[in-house]
Tab-separated table of C-alpha atoms in Angstrom:
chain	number	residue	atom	x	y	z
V	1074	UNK	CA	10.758	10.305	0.485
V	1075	UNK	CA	11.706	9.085	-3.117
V	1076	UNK	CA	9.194	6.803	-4.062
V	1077	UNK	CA	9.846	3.804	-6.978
V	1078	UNK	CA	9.979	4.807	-10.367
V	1079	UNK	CA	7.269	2.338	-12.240
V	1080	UNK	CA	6.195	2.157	-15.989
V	1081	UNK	CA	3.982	2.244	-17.928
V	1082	UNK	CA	1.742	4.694	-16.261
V	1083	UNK	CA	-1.091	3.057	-17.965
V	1084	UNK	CA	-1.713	0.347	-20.660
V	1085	UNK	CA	-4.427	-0.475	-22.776
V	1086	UNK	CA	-4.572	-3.931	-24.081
V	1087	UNK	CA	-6.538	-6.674	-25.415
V	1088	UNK	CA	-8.144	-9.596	-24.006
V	1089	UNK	CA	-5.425	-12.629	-24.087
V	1090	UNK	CA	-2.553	-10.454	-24.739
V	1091	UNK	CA	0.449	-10.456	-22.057
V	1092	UNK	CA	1.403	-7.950	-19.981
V	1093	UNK	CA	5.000	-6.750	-18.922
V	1094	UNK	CA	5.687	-3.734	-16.307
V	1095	UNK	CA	8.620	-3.187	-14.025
V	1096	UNK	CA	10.001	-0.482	-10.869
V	1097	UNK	CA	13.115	0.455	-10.450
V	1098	UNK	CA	15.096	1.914	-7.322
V	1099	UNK	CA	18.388	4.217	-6.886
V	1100	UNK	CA	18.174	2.040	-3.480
V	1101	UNK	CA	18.881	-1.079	-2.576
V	1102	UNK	CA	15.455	-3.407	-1.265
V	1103	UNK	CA	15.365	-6.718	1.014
V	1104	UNK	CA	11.940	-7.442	-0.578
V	1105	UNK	CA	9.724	-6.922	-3.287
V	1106	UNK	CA	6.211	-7.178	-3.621
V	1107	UNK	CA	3.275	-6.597	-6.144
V	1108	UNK	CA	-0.055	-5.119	-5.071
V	1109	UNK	CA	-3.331	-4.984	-7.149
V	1110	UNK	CA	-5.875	-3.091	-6.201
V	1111	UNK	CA	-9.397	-2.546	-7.502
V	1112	UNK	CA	-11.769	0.372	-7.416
V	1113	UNK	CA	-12.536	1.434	-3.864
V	1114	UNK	CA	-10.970	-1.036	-1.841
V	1115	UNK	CA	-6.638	-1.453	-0.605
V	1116	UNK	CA	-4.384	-3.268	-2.439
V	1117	UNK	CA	-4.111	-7.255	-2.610
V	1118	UNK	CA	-0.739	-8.526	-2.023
V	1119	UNK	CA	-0.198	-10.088	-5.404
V	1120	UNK	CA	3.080	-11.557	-5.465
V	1121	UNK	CA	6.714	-10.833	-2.505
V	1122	UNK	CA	9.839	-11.997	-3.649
V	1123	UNK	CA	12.723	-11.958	-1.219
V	1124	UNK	CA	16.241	-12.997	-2.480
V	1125	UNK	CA	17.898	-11.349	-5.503
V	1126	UNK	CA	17.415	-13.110	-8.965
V	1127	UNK	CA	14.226	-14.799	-7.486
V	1128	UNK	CA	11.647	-15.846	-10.112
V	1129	UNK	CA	8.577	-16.682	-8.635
V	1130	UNK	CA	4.946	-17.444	-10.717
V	1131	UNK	CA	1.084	-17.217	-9.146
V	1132	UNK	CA	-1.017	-18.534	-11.910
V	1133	UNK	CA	-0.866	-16.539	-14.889
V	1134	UNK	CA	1.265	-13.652	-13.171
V	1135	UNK	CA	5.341	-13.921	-12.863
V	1136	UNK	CA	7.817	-11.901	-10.869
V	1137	UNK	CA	11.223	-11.319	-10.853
V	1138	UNK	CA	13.410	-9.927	-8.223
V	1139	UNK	CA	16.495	-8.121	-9.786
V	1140	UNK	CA	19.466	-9.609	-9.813
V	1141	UNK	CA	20.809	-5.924	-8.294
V	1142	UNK	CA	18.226	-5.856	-6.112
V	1143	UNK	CA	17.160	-2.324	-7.018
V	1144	UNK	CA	14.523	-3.583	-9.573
V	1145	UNK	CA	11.567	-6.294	-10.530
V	1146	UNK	CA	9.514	-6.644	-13.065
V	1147	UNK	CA	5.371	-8.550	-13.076
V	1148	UNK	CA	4.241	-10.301	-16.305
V	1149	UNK	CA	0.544	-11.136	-16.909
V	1150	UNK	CA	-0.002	-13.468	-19.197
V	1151	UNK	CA	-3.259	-14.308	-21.456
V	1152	UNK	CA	-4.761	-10.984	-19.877
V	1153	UNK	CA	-8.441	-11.283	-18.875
V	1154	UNK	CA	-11.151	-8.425	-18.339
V	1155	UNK	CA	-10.940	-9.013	-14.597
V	1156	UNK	CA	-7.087	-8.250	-14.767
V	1157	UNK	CA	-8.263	-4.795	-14.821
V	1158	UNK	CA	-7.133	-2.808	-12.115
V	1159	UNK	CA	-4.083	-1.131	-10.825
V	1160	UNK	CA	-1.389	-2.504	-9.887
V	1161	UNK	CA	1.351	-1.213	-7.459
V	1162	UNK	CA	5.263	-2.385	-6.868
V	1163	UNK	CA	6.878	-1.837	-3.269
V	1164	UNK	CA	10.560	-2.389	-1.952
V	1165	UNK	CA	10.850	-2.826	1.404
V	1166	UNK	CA	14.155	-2.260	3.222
V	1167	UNK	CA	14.437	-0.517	6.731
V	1168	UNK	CA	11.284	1.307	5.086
V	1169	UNK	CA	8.497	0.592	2.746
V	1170	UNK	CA	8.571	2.924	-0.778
V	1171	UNK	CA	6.137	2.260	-3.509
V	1172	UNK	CA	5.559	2.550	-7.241
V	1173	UNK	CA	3.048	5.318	-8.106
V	1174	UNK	CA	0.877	2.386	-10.143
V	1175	UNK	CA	0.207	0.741	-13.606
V	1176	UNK	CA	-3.820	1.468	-14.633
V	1177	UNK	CA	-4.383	-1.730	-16.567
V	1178	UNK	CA	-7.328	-1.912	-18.764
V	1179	UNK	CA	-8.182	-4.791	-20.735
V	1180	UNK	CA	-10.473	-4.895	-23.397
V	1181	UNK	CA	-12.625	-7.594	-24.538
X	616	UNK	CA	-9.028	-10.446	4.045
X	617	UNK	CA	-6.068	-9.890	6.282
X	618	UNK	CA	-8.597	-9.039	9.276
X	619	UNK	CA	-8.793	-5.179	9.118
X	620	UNK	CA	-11.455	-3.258	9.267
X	621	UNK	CA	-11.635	0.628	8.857
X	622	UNK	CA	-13.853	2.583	9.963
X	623	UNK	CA	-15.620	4.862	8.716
X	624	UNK	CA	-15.656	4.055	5.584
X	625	UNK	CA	-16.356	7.241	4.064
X	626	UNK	CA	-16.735	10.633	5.907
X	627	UNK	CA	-17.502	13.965	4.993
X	628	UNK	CA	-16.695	16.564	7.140
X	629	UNK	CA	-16.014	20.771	7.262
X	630	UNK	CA	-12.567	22.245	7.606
X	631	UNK	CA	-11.463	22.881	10.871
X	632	UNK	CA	-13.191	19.858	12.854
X	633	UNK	CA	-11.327	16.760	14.525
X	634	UNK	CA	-11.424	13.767	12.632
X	635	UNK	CA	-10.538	10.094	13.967
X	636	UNK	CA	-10.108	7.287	11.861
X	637	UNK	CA	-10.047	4.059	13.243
X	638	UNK	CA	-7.982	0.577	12.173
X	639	UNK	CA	-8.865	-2.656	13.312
X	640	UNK	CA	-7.424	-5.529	13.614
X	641	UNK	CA	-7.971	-9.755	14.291
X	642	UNK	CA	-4.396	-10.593	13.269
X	643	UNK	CA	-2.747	-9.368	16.504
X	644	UNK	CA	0.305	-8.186	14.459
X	645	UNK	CA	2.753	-5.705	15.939
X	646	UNK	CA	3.001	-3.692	13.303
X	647	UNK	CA	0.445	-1.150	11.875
X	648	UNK	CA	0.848	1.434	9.363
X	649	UNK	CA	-1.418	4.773	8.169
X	650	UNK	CA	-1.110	5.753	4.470
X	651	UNK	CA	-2.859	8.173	2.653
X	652	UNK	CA	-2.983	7.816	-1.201
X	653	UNK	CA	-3.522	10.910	-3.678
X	654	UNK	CA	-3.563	10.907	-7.787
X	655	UNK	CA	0.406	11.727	-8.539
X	656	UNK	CA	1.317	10.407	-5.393
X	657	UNK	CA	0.885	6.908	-4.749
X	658	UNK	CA	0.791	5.493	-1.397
X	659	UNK	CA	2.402	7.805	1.552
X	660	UNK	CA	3.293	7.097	5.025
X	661	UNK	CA	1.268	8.839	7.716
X	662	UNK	CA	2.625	7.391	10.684
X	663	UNK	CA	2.998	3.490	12.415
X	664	UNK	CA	3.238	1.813	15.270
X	665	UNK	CA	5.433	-1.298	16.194
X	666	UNK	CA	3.448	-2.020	19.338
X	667	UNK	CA	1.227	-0.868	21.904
X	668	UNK	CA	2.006	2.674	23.054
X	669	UNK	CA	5.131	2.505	20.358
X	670	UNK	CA	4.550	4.586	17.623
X	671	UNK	CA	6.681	6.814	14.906
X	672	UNK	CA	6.528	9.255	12.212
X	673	UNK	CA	6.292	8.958	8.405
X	674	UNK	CA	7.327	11.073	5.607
X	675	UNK	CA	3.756	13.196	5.727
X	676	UNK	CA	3.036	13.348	9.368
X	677	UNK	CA	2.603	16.836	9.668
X	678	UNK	CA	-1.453	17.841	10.729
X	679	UNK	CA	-1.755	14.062	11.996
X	680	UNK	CA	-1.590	12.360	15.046
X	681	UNK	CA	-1.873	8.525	15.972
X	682	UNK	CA	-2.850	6.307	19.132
X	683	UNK	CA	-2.460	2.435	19.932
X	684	UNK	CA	-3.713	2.083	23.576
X	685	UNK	CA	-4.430	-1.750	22.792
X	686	UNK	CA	-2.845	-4.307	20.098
X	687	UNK	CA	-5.609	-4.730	17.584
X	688	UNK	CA	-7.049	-0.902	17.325
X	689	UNK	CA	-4.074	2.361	15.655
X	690	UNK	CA	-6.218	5.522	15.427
X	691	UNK	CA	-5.775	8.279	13.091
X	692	UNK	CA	-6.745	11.681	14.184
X	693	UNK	CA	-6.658	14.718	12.061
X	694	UNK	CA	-6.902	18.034	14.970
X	695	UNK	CA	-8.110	20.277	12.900
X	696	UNK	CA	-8.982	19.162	9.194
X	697	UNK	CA	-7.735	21.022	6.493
X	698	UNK	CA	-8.718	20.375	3.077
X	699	UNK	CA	-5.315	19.350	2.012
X	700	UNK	CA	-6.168	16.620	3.885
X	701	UNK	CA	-8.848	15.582	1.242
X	702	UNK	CA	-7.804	11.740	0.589
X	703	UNK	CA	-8.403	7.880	0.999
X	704	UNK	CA	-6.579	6.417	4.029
X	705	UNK	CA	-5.360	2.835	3.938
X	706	UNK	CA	-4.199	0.970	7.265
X	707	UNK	CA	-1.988	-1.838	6.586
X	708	UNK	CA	-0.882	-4.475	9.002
X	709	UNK	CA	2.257	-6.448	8.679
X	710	UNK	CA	3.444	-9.499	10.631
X	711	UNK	CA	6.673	-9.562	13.092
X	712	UNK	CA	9.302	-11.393	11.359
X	713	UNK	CA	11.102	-9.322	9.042
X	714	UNK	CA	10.435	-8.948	5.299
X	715	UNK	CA	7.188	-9.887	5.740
X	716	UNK	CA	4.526	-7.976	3.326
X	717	UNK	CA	2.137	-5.495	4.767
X	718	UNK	CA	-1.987	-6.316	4.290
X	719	UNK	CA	-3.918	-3.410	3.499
X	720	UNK	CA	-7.324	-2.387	4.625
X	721	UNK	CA	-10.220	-1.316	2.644
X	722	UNK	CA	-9.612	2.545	3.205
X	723	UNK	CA	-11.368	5.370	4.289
X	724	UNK	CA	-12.539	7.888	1.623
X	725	UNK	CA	-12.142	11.431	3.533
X	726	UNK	CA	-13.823	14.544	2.040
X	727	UNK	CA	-12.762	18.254	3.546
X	728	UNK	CA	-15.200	20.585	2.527
């Protein structure tokens, strides 16, 4: 199945900095959602947004639903070292299709 | 957590022998969902269930079979392990109303030697 095409791949930053990365979809999505997940354990449901256009903040991380609903973007801002991780995008629709990840590394 | 536990955690096993993973959960949620995840790949469909006995093929089902004979346990089983098979399995639970996000498990780091 065609999975969500998500960027960067990776990004190296430095502490405090902000972050921006973003999926996007030939296909249409009901909900999105933002999953972190650090070294040998699942992903953490970060952040779901579910109408388009939605803007929605947890602490320092923002989300946006698309307003075509076939893309979102998650900002990080003030990065800190435990932001480190990777962190996945996922569209759900009659089906569930995910981003392939953004490594994050943060350096002090 | 979201109340699931996997089990085992991590296995190592030889090619050719059966392999059952096993997903728990507290949550009694409907819906459970296998996923294997591979470098390049990102997280894959297996197979899931939408209720006891009610179960349903995802994009990489082939070489895998599931079971839910009660709400809270969805078992994995691999017949004969190949080494393709090499990965880390994640269940994920998700509640019944629709658009609700799935919760992921700790996964299950499988080695086919």
């Amino acid at each position: 199945g065609q999975q969500l095409n998500q960027s960067p791949q990776s990004m190296f930053i430095q502490e405090g900095e902000d972050v921006s990365m973003n999926c996007t979809s030939s296909s249409i999505f009901n909900t999105w959602l933002w999953y972190k997940q650090d070294p040998g354990e699942g992903p953490v449901l970060l952040i779901a947004l579910y109408k388009a256009g939605e803007l929605t903040s947890n602490g320092r991380l923002t989300a946006q639903f698309g307003i075509t609903r076939k893309d979102s973007f998650l900002n990080i801002s003030a990065s800190i070292p435990s932001d480190v991780g990777i962190y996945f995008c996922a569209g759900q629709g009659n089906d569930m299709r995910f981003g392939a990840g953004t490594r994050l590394t943060v350096k002090p | 957590d979201a109340g699931i536990t996997q089990s085992p955690r991590h296995k190592v096993t030889e090619t050719g022998t059966p392999v059952t993973l096993r997903c728990h959960q507290t949550e009694n949620h409907r819906y459970m969902y296998w996923y294997r995840q591979d470098p390049g790949h990102g997280l894959r469909l297996i197979h899931y269930s939408y209720g006891v006995k009610d179960t349903d093929k995802g994009e990489v089902s082939d070489g895998y079979s599931v079971s839910r004979s009660k709400t809270e346990d969805f078992l994995l089983t691999l017949e004969s392990a190949t080494s393709s098979q090499t990965s880390v399995y994640f269940c994920a639970i998700r509640g019944d109303r629709a658009g609700q996000p799935q919760h992921f498990g700790d996964g299950t780091r499988l080695s086919i030697l």
